[in-house]
Amino acid sequence: MANDEPTALVVVSHHRSDSLTRAVGERAAARLAAAGYRVDLLDLRAEGFDPRNRVADEPDYDDRDRTYSDEVHAHFRRVRAADVVVPVFPVWWFGLPALLKGWFDRVWNYGLAYGRRESGMADKRMLWLGLAGLTERDPNADLITGLLDGPLRRGISEFCGVHDVRTAVLFDSEGQDLTGEARERHYRALLADVDTAVGKVIAG
């Protein structure tokens, strides 16, 4: 492999290995690999990541060089090595699942992801890829898009210095009221939407 090969970190957050979320993460990883990226596929459940915070990982705002737990530093090394970060997750109660929320709480810590005059995250790109059970026509669908474009894009990515950020929502991830071939077509279309979203990141 060439040393200048770009790296993508695809972060999958779901408690089931056979979930649609996992399939979407693998699809995104495959699309990135086909475009020449070295892909680091981080399945938080499979790797046993503990989302619960602890004293060792509490930020000390008087010490941006604080040493956190080995687990946090090991995960942040993977973030630091990535040119592109793609969190893939189900939207539950109009927010992040606890597993992914805890990953950001612990790993994207003060002095690591933010808190320095010159951000080490500024050259990175991100794609937030959320799966929503609601259909796009649901009156609450705006809360889903608002989550990705507000607290996630602005509150996490941009706050940490990442300004090349895209978001995508796969609506109706449960295929409501669909059966047979119609249901299969629906899921093929969702995976095609993954290709489209990742393709925009690749194209820059």
mmCIF file of the C-alpha atoms, coordinates in Angstrom:
data_MODEL
# 
_entry.id   MODEL 
# 
loop_
_atom_site.group_PDB 
_atom_site.id 
_atom_site.type_symbol 
_atom_site.label_atom_id 
_atom_site.label_alt_id 
_atom_site.label_comp_id 
_atom_site.label_asym_id 
_atom_site.label_entity_id 
_atom_site.label_seq_id 
_atom_site.pdbx_PDB_ins_code 
_atom_site.Cartn_x 
_atom_site.Cartn_y 
_atom_site.Cartn_z 
_atom_site.occupancy 
_atom_site.B_iso_or_equiv 
_atom_site.pdbx_formal_charge 
_atom_site.auth_seq_id 
_atom_site.auth_comp_id 
_atom_site.auth_asym_id 
_atom_site.auth_atom_id 
_atom_site.pdbx_PDB_model_num 
ATOM 1   C CA . MET A 1 1   ? 0.000   0.000  0.000  1.00 0.00 ? 1   MET A CA 1 
ATOM 2   C CA . ALA A 1 2   ? 1.162   3.529  -0.709 1.00 0.00 ? 2   ALA A CA 1 
ATOM 3   C CA . ASN A 1 3   ? 1.993   5.600  2.323  1.00 0.00 ? 3   ASN A CA 1 
ATOM 4   C CA . ASP A 1 4   ? -0.120  8.476  1.015  1.00 0.00 ? 4   ASP A CA 1 
ATOM 5   C CA . GLU A 1 5   ? -3.240  6.309  0.727  1.00 0.00 ? 5   GLU A CA 1 
ATOM 6   C CA . PRO A 1 6   ? -6.113  8.156  2.452  1.00 0.00 ? 6   PRO A CA 1 
ATOM 7   C CA . THR A 1 7   ? -7.704  6.517  5.473  1.00 0.00 ? 7   THR A CA 1 
ATOM 8   C CA . ALA A 1 8   ? -11.385 6.335  6.361  1.00 0.00 ? 8   ALA A CA 1 
ATOM 9   C CA . LEU A 1 9   ? -12.642 5.460  9.838  1.00 0.00 ? 9   LEU A CA 1 
ATOM 10  C CA . VAL A 1 10  ? -16.162 3.986  9.636  1.00 0.00 ? 10  VAL A CA 1 
ATOM 11  C CA . VAL A 1 11  ? -17.685 3.836  13.127 1.00 0.00 ? 11  VAL A CA 1 
ATOM 12  C CA . VAL A 1 12  ? -20.639 1.451  13.449 1.00 0.00 ? 12  VAL A CA 1 
ATOM 13  C CA . SER A 1 13  ? -22.891 1.650  16.480 1.00 0.00 ? 13  SER A CA 1 
ATOM 14  C CA . HIS A 1 14  ? -25.490 -1.089 16.959 1.00 0.00 ? 14  HIS A CA 1 
ATOM 15  C CA . HIS A 1 15  ? -25.916 -3.911 19.449 1.00 0.00 ? 15  HIS A CA 1 
ATOM 16  C CA . ARG A 1 16  ? -26.664 -6.545 16.759 1.00 0.00 ? 16  ARG A CA 1 
ATOM 17  C CA . SER A 1 17  ? -24.131 -7.893 14.280 1.00 0.00 ? 17  SER A CA 1 
ATOM 18  C CA . ASP A 1 18  ? -26.921 -8.657 11.764 1.00 0.00 ? 18  ASP A CA 1 
ATOM 19  C CA . SER A 1 19  ? -28.446 -5.162 11.879 1.00 0.00 ? 19  SER A CA 1 
ATOM 20  C CA . LEU A 1 20  ? -29.148 -2.924 8.917  1.00 0.00 ? 20  LEU A CA 1 
ATOM 21  C CA . THR A 1 21  ? -26.807 -0.423 10.580 1.00 0.00 ? 21  THR A CA 1 
ATOM 22  C CA . ARG A 1 22  ? -23.963 -2.925 10.311 1.00 0.00 ? 22  ARG A CA 1 
ATOM 23  C CA . ALA A 1 23  ? -24.865 -3.618 6.662  1.00 0.00 ? 23  ALA A CA 1 
ATOM 24  C CA . VAL A 1 24  ? -24.857 0.117  5.915  1.00 0.00 ? 24  VAL A CA 1 
ATOM 25  C CA . GLY A 1 25  ? -21.472 0.478  7.598  1.00 0.00 ? 25  GLY A CA 1 
ATOM 26  C CA . GLU A 1 26  ? -20.059 -2.346 5.509  1.00 0.00 ? 26  GLU A CA 1 
ATOM 27  C CA . ARG A 1 27  ? -21.525 -0.804 2.352  1.00 0.00 ? 27  ARG A CA 1 
ATOM 28  C CA . ALA A 1 28  ? -19.942 2.558  3.155  1.00 0.00 ? 28  ALA A CA 1 
ATOM 29  C CA . ALA A 1 29  ? -16.626 0.840  3.894  1.00 0.00 ? 29  ALA A CA 1 
ATOM 30  C CA . ALA A 1 30  ? -16.749 -1.071 0.600  1.00 0.00 ? 30  ALA A CA 1 
ATOM 31  C CA . ARG A 1 31  ? -17.509 2.113  -1.361 1.00 0.00 ? 31  ARG A CA 1 
ATOM 32  C CA . LEU A 1 32  ? -14.577 3.896  0.271  1.00 0.00 ? 32  LEU A CA 1 
ATOM 33  C CA . ALA A 1 33  ? -12.239 0.943  -0.298 1.00 0.00 ? 33  ALA A CA 1 
ATOM 34  C CA . ALA A 1 34  ? -13.215 0.813  -3.967 1.00 0.00 ? 34  ALA A CA 1 
ATOM 35  C CA . ALA A 1 35  ? -12.233 4.488  -4.218 1.00 0.00 ? 35  ALA A CA 1 
ATOM 36  C CA . GLY A 1 36  ? -8.749  3.757  -2.893 1.00 0.00 ? 36  GLY A CA 1 
ATOM 37  C CA . TYR A 1 37  ? -9.172  4.395  0.819  1.00 0.00 ? 37  TYR A CA 1 
ATOM 38  C CA . ARG A 1 38  ? -7.635  2.262  3.518  1.00 0.00 ? 38  ARG A CA 1 
ATOM 39  C CA . VAL A 1 39  ? -10.684 1.533  5.668  1.00 0.00 ? 39  VAL A CA 1 
ATOM 40  C CA . ASP A 1 40  ? -10.639 1.134  9.438  1.00 0.00 ? 40  ASP A CA 1 
ATOM 41  C CA . LEU A 1 41  ? -14.036 -0.390 10.265 1.00 0.00 ? 41  LEU A CA 1 
ATOM 42  C CA . LEU A 1 42  ? -14.709 0.208  13.962 1.00 0.00 ? 42  LEU A CA 1 
ATOM 43  C CA . ASP A 1 43  ? -17.675 -1.805 15.242 1.00 0.00 ? 43  ASP A CA 1 
ATOM 44  C CA . LEU A 1 44  ? -18.072 -0.452 18.772 1.00 0.00 ? 44  LEU A CA 1 
ATOM 45  C CA . ARG A 1 45  ? -20.126 -3.413 19.987 1.00 0.00 ? 45  ARG A CA 1 
ATOM 46  C CA . ALA A 1 46  ? -17.854 -6.051 18.481 1.00 0.00 ? 46  ALA A CA 1 
ATOM 47  C CA . GLU A 1 47  ? -14.759 -4.405 19.934 1.00 0.00 ? 47  GLU A CA 1 
ATOM 48  C CA . GLY A 1 48  ? -16.335 -4.172 23.383 1.00 0.00 ? 48  GLY A CA 1 
ATOM 49  C CA . PHE A 1 49  ? -16.138 -0.405 23.726 1.00 0.00 ? 49  PHE A CA 1 
ATOM 50  C CA . ASP A 1 50  ? -17.498 0.776  27.090 1.00 0.00 ? 50  ASP A CA 1 
ATOM 51  C CA . PRO A 1 51  ? -19.509 3.993  26.597 1.00 0.00 ? 51  PRO A CA 1 
ATOM 52  C CA . ARG A 1 52  ? -19.763 4.703  30.324 1.00 0.00 ? 52  ARG A CA 1 
ATOM 53  C CA . ASN A 1 53  ? -17.638 7.613  31.436 1.00 0.00 ? 53  ASN A CA 1 
ATOM 54  C CA . ARG A 1 54  ? -15.268 7.377  34.375 1.00 0.00 ? 54  ARG A CA 1 
ATOM 55  C CA . VAL A 1 55  ? -13.098 9.678  36.464 1.00 0.00 ? 55  VAL A CA 1 
ATOM 56  C CA . ALA A 1 56  ? -9.982  8.772  34.462 1.00 0.00 ? 56  ALA A CA 1 
ATOM 57  C CA . ASP A 1 57  ? -11.566 10.279 31.350 1.00 0.00 ? 57  ASP A CA 1 
ATOM 58  C CA . GLU A 1 58  ? -13.034 13.444 32.796 1.00 0.00 ? 58  GLU A CA 1 
ATOM 59  C CA . PRO A 1 59  ? -11.502 16.511 31.117 1.00 0.00 ? 59  PRO A CA 1 
ATOM 60  C CA . ASP A 1 60  ? -9.337  18.845 33.154 1.00 0.00 ? 60  ASP A CA 1 
ATOM 61  C CA . TYR A 1 61  ? -9.787  22.262 31.578 1.00 0.00 ? 61  TYR A CA 1 
ATOM 62  C CA . ASP A 1 62  ? -6.615  23.467 33.273 1.00 0.00 ? 62  ASP A CA 1 
ATOM 63  C CA . ASP A 1 63  ? -4.571  20.709 31.610 1.00 0.00 ? 63  ASP A CA 1 
ATOM 64  C CA . ARG A 1 64  ? -5.097  20.089 27.908 1.00 0.00 ? 64  ARG A CA 1 
ATOM 65  C CA . ASP A 1 65  ? -2.232  17.566 27.970 1.00 0.00 ? 65  ASP A CA 1 
ATOM 66  C CA . ARG A 1 66  ? -3.949  15.341 30.501 1.00 0.00 ? 66  ARG A CA 1 
ATOM 67  C CA . THR A 1 67  ? -3.434  11.598 30.020 1.00 0.00 ? 67  THR A CA 1 
ATOM 68  C CA . TYR A 1 68  ? -6.718  9.711  29.774 1.00 0.00 ? 68  TYR A CA 1 
ATOM 69  C CA . SER A 1 69  ? -7.336  5.971  29.919 1.00 0.00 ? 69  SER A CA 1 
ATOM 70  C CA . ASP A 1 70  ? -5.485  3.651  27.532 1.00 0.00 ? 70  ASP A CA 1 
ATOM 71  C CA . GLU A 1 71  ? -8.795  2.828  25.837 1.00 0.00 ? 71  GLU A CA 1 
ATOM 72  C CA . VAL A 1 72  ? -9.489  6.473  25.041 1.00 0.00 ? 72  VAL A CA 1 
ATOM 73  C CA . HIS A 1 73  ? -6.018  7.127  23.645 1.00 0.00 ? 73  HIS A CA 1 
ATOM 74  C CA . ALA A 1 74  ? -6.123  3.926  21.559 1.00 0.00 ? 74  ALA A CA 1 
ATOM 75  C CA . HIS A 1 75  ? -9.422  5.000  20.003 1.00 0.00 ? 75  HIS A CA 1 
ATOM 76  C CA . PHE A 1 76  ? -8.297  8.565  19.427 1.00 0.00 ? 76  PHE A CA 1 
ATOM 77  C CA . ARG A 1 77  ? -5.212  7.351  17.591 1.00 0.00 ? 77  ARG A CA 1 
ATOM 78  C CA . ARG A 1 78  ? -7.614  5.822  15.081 1.00 0.00 ? 78  ARG A CA 1 
ATOM 79  C CA . VAL A 1 79  ? -9.491  9.121  14.796 1.00 0.00 ? 79  VAL A CA 1 
ATOM 80  C CA . ARG A 1 80  ? -6.243  11.036 14.345 1.00 0.00 ? 80  ARG A CA 1 
ATOM 81  C CA . ALA A 1 81  ? -5.082  8.636  11.609 1.00 0.00 ? 81  ALA A CA 1 
ATOM 82  C CA . ALA A 1 82  ? -8.276  9.097  9.586  1.00 0.00 ? 82  ALA A CA 1 
ATOM 83  C CA . ASP A 1 83  ? -8.768  11.558 6.758  1.00 0.00 ? 83  ASP A CA 1 
ATOM 84  C CA . VAL A 1 84  ? -12.504 10.803 6.738  1.00 0.00 ? 84  VAL A CA 1 
ATOM 85  C CA . VAL A 1 85  ? -14.686 9.800  9.700  1.00 0.00 ? 85  VAL A CA 1 
ATOM 86  C CA . VAL A 1 86  ? -18.080 8.185  9.023  1.00 0.00 ? 86  VAL A CA 1 
ATOM 87  C CA . PRO A 1 87  ? -20.303 7.477  12.048 1.00 0.00 ? 87  PRO A CA 1 
ATOM 88  C CA . VAL A 1 88  ? -23.095 5.033  11.088 1.00 0.00 ? 88  VAL A CA 1 
ATOM 89  C CA . PHE A 1 89  ? -25.923 4.727  13.599 1.00 0.00 ? 89  PHE A CA 1 
ATOM 90  C CA . PRO A 1 90  ? -29.654 4.347  14.200 1.00 0.00 ? 90  PRO A CA 1 
ATOM 91  C CA . VAL A 1 91  ? -31.453 7.469  15.377 1.00 0.00 ? 91  VAL A CA 1 
ATOM 92  C CA . TRP A 1 92  ? -33.227 6.580  18.638 1.00 0.00 ? 92  TRP A CA 1 
ATOM 93  C CA . TRP A 1 93  ? -35.477 9.087  20.410 1.00 0.00 ? 93  TRP A CA 1 
ATOM 94  C CA . PHE A 1 94  ? -34.164 11.725 18.000 1.00 0.00 ? 94  PHE A CA 1 
ATOM 95  C CA . GLY A 1 95  ? -30.620 11.280 19.278 1.00 0.00 ? 95  GLY A CA 1 
ATOM 96  C CA . LEU A 1 96  ? -27.529 9.092  19.185 1.00 0.00 ? 96  LEU A CA 1 
ATOM 97  C CA . PRO A 1 97  ? -27.576 5.569  20.618 1.00 0.00 ? 97  PRO A CA 1 
ATOM 98  C CA . ALA A 1 98  ? -25.813 5.409  23.990 1.00 0.00 ? 98  ALA A CA 1 
ATOM 99  C CA . LEU A 1 99  ? -22.917 3.407  22.541 1.00 0.00 ? 99  LEU A CA 1 
ATOM 100 C CA . LEU A 1 100 ? -21.991 6.116  20.030 1.00 0.00 ? 100 LEU A CA 1 
ATOM 101 C CA . LYS A 1 101 ? -22.787 9.005  22.380 1.00 0.00 ? 101 LYS A CA 1 
ATOM 102 C CA . GLY A 1 102 ? -20.401 7.490  24.927 1.00 0.00 ? 102 GLY A CA 1 
ATOM 103 C CA . TRP A 1 103 ? -17.713 7.112  22.259 1.00 0.00 ? 103 TRP A CA 1 
ATOM 104 C CA . PHE A 1 104 ? -17.849 10.826 21.542 1.00 0.00 ? 104 PHE A CA 1 
ATOM 105 C CA . ASP A 1 105 ? -18.102 11.687 25.256 1.00 0.00 ? 105 ASP A CA 1 
ATOM 106 C CA . ARG A 1 106 ? -14.988 9.711  26.134 1.00 0.00 ? 106 ARG A CA 1 
ATOM 107 C CA . VAL A 1 107 ? -12.818 9.717  23.001 1.00 0.00 ? 107 VAL A CA 1 
ATOM 108 C CA . TRP A 1 108 ? -13.382 13.178 21.508 1.00 0.00 ? 108 TRP A CA 1 
ATOM 109 C CA . ASN A 1 109 ? -12.002 14.665 24.670 1.00 0.00 ? 109 ASN A CA 1 
ATOM 110 C CA . TYR A 1 110 ? -10.518 17.991 25.733 1.00 0.00 ? 110 TYR A CA 1 
ATOM 111 C CA . GLY A 1 111 ? -6.974  18.400 24.453 1.00 0.00 ? 111 GLY A CA 1 
ATOM 112 C CA . LEU A 1 112 ? -7.520  15.621 21.919 1.00 0.00 ? 112 LEU A CA 1 
ATOM 113 C CA . ALA A 1 113 ? -10.393 16.610 19.629 1.00 0.00 ? 113 ALA A CA 1 
ATOM 114 C CA . TYR A 1 114 ? -10.869 20.176 20.877 1.00 0.00 ? 114 TYR A CA 1 
ATOM 115 C CA . GLY A 1 115 ? -9.368  22.734 23.234 1.00 0.00 ? 115 GLY A CA 1 
ATOM 116 C CA . ARG A 1 116 ? -6.234  23.692 21.296 1.00 0.00 ? 116 ARG A CA 1 
ATOM 117 C CA . ARG A 1 117 ? -5.558  26.899 19.415 1.00 0.00 ? 117 ARG A CA 1 
ATOM 118 C CA . GLU A 1 118 ? -4.745  24.974 16.254 1.00 0.00 ? 118 GLU A CA 1 
ATOM 119 C CA . SER A 1 119 ? -7.159  22.096 15.756 1.00 0.00 ? 119 SER A CA 1 
ATOM 120 C CA . GLY A 1 120 ? -5.656  18.766 14.791 1.00 0.00 ? 120 GLY A CA 1 
ATOM 121 C CA . MET A 1 121 ? -9.035  17.918 13.283 1.00 0.00 ? 121 MET A CA 1 
ATOM 122 C CA . ALA A 1 122 ? -9.226  20.766 10.760 1.00 0.00 ? 122 ALA A CA 1 
ATOM 123 C CA . ASP A 1 123 ? -8.111  18.753 7.725  1.00 0.00 ? 123 ASP A CA 1 
ATOM 124 C CA . LYS A 1 124 ? -10.563 15.921 8.318  1.00 0.00 ? 124 LYS A CA 1 
ATOM 125 C CA . ARG A 1 125 ? -13.872 15.314 6.609  1.00 0.00 ? 125 ARG A CA 1 
ATOM 126 C CA . MET A 1 126 ? -16.966 13.720 8.107  1.00 0.00 ? 126 MET A CA 1 
ATOM 127 C CA . LEU A 1 127 ? -20.145 12.040 6.956  1.00 0.00 ? 127 LEU A CA 1 
ATOM 128 C CA . TRP A 1 128 ? -22.856 11.495 9.542  1.00 0.00 ? 128 TRP A CA 1 
ATOM 129 C CA . LEU A 1 129 ? -24.956 8.560  8.293  1.00 0.00 ? 129 LEU A CA 1 
ATOM 130 C CA . GLY A 1 130 ? -28.131 8.049  10.327 1.00 0.00 ? 130 GLY A CA 1 
ATOM 131 C CA . LEU A 1 131 ? -30.861 5.441  9.958  1.00 0.00 ? 131 LEU A CA 1 
ATOM 132 C CA . ALA A 1 132 ? -34.358 6.572  10.910 1.00 0.00 ? 132 ALA A CA 1 
ATOM 133 C CA . GLY A 1 133 ? -37.422 4.396  11.370 1.00 0.00 ? 133 GLY A CA 1 
ATOM 134 C CA . LEU A 1 134 ? -39.661 7.324  10.469 1.00 0.00 ? 134 LEU A CA 1 
ATOM 135 C CA . THR A 1 135 ? -40.599 7.959  6.878  1.00 0.00 ? 135 THR A CA 1 
ATOM 136 C CA . GLU A 1 136 ? -39.517 11.207 5.274  1.00 0.00 ? 136 GLU A CA 1 
ATOM 137 C CA . ARG A 1 137 ? -43.177 12.274 5.228  1.00 0.00 ? 137 ARG A CA 1 
ATOM 138 C CA . ASP A 1 138 ? -43.591 11.888 8.982  1.00 0.00 ? 138 ASP A CA 1 
ATOM 139 C CA . PRO A 1 139 ? -44.342 15.222 10.715 1.00 0.00 ? 139 PRO A CA 1 
ATOM 140 C CA . ASN A 1 140 ? -41.375 14.602 13.035 1.00 0.00 ? 140 ASN A CA 1 
ATOM 141 C CA . ALA A 1 141 ? -38.883 13.918 10.234 1.00 0.00 ? 141 ALA A CA 1 
ATOM 142 C CA . ASP A 1 142 ? -37.536 17.438 10.631 1.00 0.00 ? 142 ASP A CA 1 
ATOM 143 C CA . LEU A 1 143 ? -36.276 16.468 14.091 1.00 0.00 ? 143 LEU A CA 1 
ATOM 144 C CA . ILE A 1 144 ? -34.078 13.819 12.457 1.00 0.00 ? 144 ILE A CA 1 
ATOM 145 C CA . THR A 1 145 ? -32.530 16.177 9.922  1.00 0.00 ? 145 THR A CA 1 
ATOM 146 C CA . GLY A 1 146 ? -32.258 18.806 12.653 1.00 0.00 ? 146 GLY A CA 1 
ATOM 147 C CA . LEU A 1 147 ? -30.241 16.401 14.802 1.00 0.00 ? 147 LEU A CA 1 
ATOM 148 C CA . LEU A 1 148 ? -27.717 15.701 12.053 1.00 0.00 ? 148 LEU A CA 1 
ATOM 149 C CA . ASP A 1 149 ? -27.376 19.295 10.899 1.00 0.00 ? 149 ASP A CA 1 
ATOM 150 C CA . GLY A 1 150 ? -27.467 20.864 14.369 1.00 0.00 ? 150 GLY A CA 1 
ATOM 151 C CA . PRO A 1 151 ? -26.044 18.983 17.379 1.00 0.00 ? 151 PRO A CA 1 
ATOM 152 C CA . LEU A 1 152 ? -23.963 16.607 15.247 1.00 0.00 ? 152 LEU A CA 1 
ATOM 153 C CA . ARG A 1 153 ? -22.655 18.752 12.385 1.00 0.00 ? 153 ARG A CA 1 
ATOM 154 C CA . ARG A 1 154 ? -22.325 21.998 14.359 1.00 0.00 ? 154 ARG A CA 1 
ATOM 155 C CA . GLY A 1 155 ? -22.168 20.789 17.947 1.00 0.00 ? 155 GLY A CA 1 
ATOM 156 C CA . ILE A 1 156 ? -19.579 18.040 17.434 1.00 0.00 ? 156 ILE A CA 1 
ATOM 157 C CA . SER A 1 157 ? -17.863 18.282 14.042 1.00 0.00 ? 157 SER A CA 1 
ATOM 158 C CA . GLU A 1 158 ? -17.537 22.028 13.670 1.00 0.00 ? 158 GLU A CA 1 
ATOM 159 C CA . PHE A 1 159 ? -16.947 22.572 17.384 1.00 0.00 ? 159 PHE A CA 1 
ATOM 160 C CA . CYS A 1 160 ? -13.951 20.249 17.059 1.00 0.00 ? 160 CYS A CA 1 
ATOM 161 C CA . GLY A 1 161 ? -12.655 22.074 13.989 1.00 0.00 ? 161 GLY A CA 1 
ATOM 162 C CA . VAL A 1 162 ? -14.005 19.771 11.264 1.00 0.00 ? 162 VAL A CA 1 
ATOM 163 C CA . HIS A 1 163 ? -15.739 21.986 8.707  1.00 0.00 ? 163 HIS A CA 1 
ATOM 164 C CA . ASP A 1 164 ? -15.979 19.682 5.690  1.00 0.00 ? 164 ASP A CA 1 
ATOM 165 C CA . VAL A 1 165 ? -19.058 17.849 6.947  1.00 0.00 ? 165 VAL A CA 1 
ATOM 166 C CA . ARG A 1 166 ? -21.915 16.087 5.199  1.00 0.00 ? 166 ARG A CA 1 
ATOM 167 C CA . THR A 1 167 ? -25.000 14.443 6.641  1.00 0.00 ? 167 THR A CA 1 
ATOM 168 C CA . ALA A 1 168 ? -27.382 11.840 5.240  1.00 0.00 ? 168 ALA A CA 1 
ATOM 169 C CA . VAL A 1 169 ? -30.496 10.186 6.638  1.00 0.00 ? 169 VAL A CA 1 
ATOM 170 C CA . LEU A 1 170 ? -31.818 6.823  5.485  1.00 0.00 ? 170 LEU A CA 1 
ATOM 171 C CA . PHE A 1 171 ? -35.514 7.223  6.235  1.00 0.00 ? 171 PHE A CA 1 
ATOM 172 C CA . ASP A 1 172 ? -37.954 4.349  6.745  1.00 0.00 ? 172 ASP A CA 1 
ATOM 173 C CA . SER A 1 173 ? -35.195 1.957  7.769  1.00 0.00 ? 173 SER A CA 1 
ATOM 174 C CA . GLU A 1 174 ? -37.863 -0.480 8.971  1.00 0.00 ? 174 GLU A CA 1 
ATOM 175 C CA . GLY A 1 175 ? -39.607 -0.652 5.620  1.00 0.00 ? 175 GLY A CA 1 
ATOM 176 C CA . GLN A 1 176 ? -43.005 0.197  7.073  1.00 0.00 ? 176 GLN A CA 1 
ATOM 177 C CA . ASP A 1 177 ? -45.934 -1.570 5.413  1.00 0.00 ? 177 ASP A CA 1 
ATOM 178 C CA . LEU A 1 178 ? -43.694 -3.122 2.750  1.00 0.00 ? 178 LEU A CA 1 
ATOM 179 C CA . THR A 1 179 ? -43.521 -6.816 1.896  1.00 0.00 ? 179 THR A CA 1 
ATOM 180 C CA . GLY A 1 180 ? -42.015 -9.064 -0.735 1.00 0.00 ? 180 GLY A CA 1 
ATOM 181 C CA . GLU A 1 181 ? -40.339 -7.489 -3.745 1.00 0.00 ? 181 GLU A CA 1 
ATOM 182 C CA . ALA A 1 182 ? -41.411 -3.988 -2.720 1.00 0.00 ? 182 ALA A CA 1 
ATOM 183 C CA . ARG A 1 183 ? -39.515 -4.388 0.541  1.00 0.00 ? 183 ARG A CA 1 
ATOM 184 C CA . GLU A 1 184 ? -36.442 -5.715 -1.290 1.00 0.00 ? 184 GLU A CA 1 
ATOM 185 C CA . ARG A 1 185 ? -36.520 -2.756 -3.684 1.00 0.00 ? 185 ARG A CA 1 
ATOM 186 C CA . HIS A 1 186 ? -36.781 -0.385 -0.737 1.00 0.00 ? 186 HIS A CA 1 
ATOM 187 C CA . TYR A 1 187 ? -33.646 -1.770 0.896  1.00 0.00 ? 187 TYR A CA 1 
ATOM 188 C CA . ARG A 1 188 ? -31.745 -1.794 -2.385 1.00 0.00 ? 188 ARG A CA 1 
ATOM 189 C CA . ALA A 1 189 ? -32.643 1.876  -2.740 1.00 0.00 ? 189 ALA A CA 1 
ATOM 190 C CA . LEU A 1 190 ? -31.401 2.609  0.796  1.00 0.00 ? 190 LEU A CA 1 
ATOM 191 C CA . LEU A 1 191 ? -28.044 1.005  0.033  1.00 0.00 ? 191 LEU A CA 1 
ATOM 192 C CA . ALA A 1 192 ? -27.862 2.964  -3.217 1.00 0.00 ? 192 ALA A CA 1 
ATOM 193 C CA . ASP A 1 193 ? -28.397 6.102  -1.119 1.00 0.00 ? 193 ASP A CA 1 
ATOM 194 C CA . VAL A 1 194 ? -25.365 5.056  0.951  1.00 0.00 ? 194 VAL A CA 1 
ATOM 195 C CA . ASP A 1 195 ? -23.290 4.883  -2.228 1.00 0.00 ? 195 ASP A CA 1 
ATOM 196 C CA . THR A 1 196 ? -24.493 8.353  -3.206 1.00 0.00 ? 196 THR A CA 1 
ATOM 197 C CA . ALA A 1 197 ? -23.710 9.899  0.179  1.00 0.00 ? 197 ALA A CA 1 
ATOM 198 C CA . VAL A 1 198 ? -20.245 8.341  0.344  1.00 0.00 ? 198 VAL A CA 1 
ATOM 199 C CA . GLY A 1 199 ? -19.603 9.273  -3.279 1.00 0.00 ? 199 GLY A CA 1 
ATOM 200 C CA . LYS A 1 200 ? -20.097 12.952 -2.431 1.00 0.00 ? 200 LYS A CA 1 
ATOM 201 C CA . VAL A 1 201 ? -17.472 12.665 0.311  1.00 0.00 ? 201 VAL A CA 1 
ATOM 202 C CA . ILE A 1 202 ? -15.048 10.970 -2.084 1.00 0.00 ? 202 ILE A CA 1 
ATOM 203 C CA . ALA A 1 203 ? -15.643 13.637 -4.732 1.00 0.00 ? 203 ALA A CA 1 
ATOM 204 C CA . GLY A 1 204 ? -14.969 16.350 -2.164 1.00 0.00 ? 204 GLY A CA 1 
# 
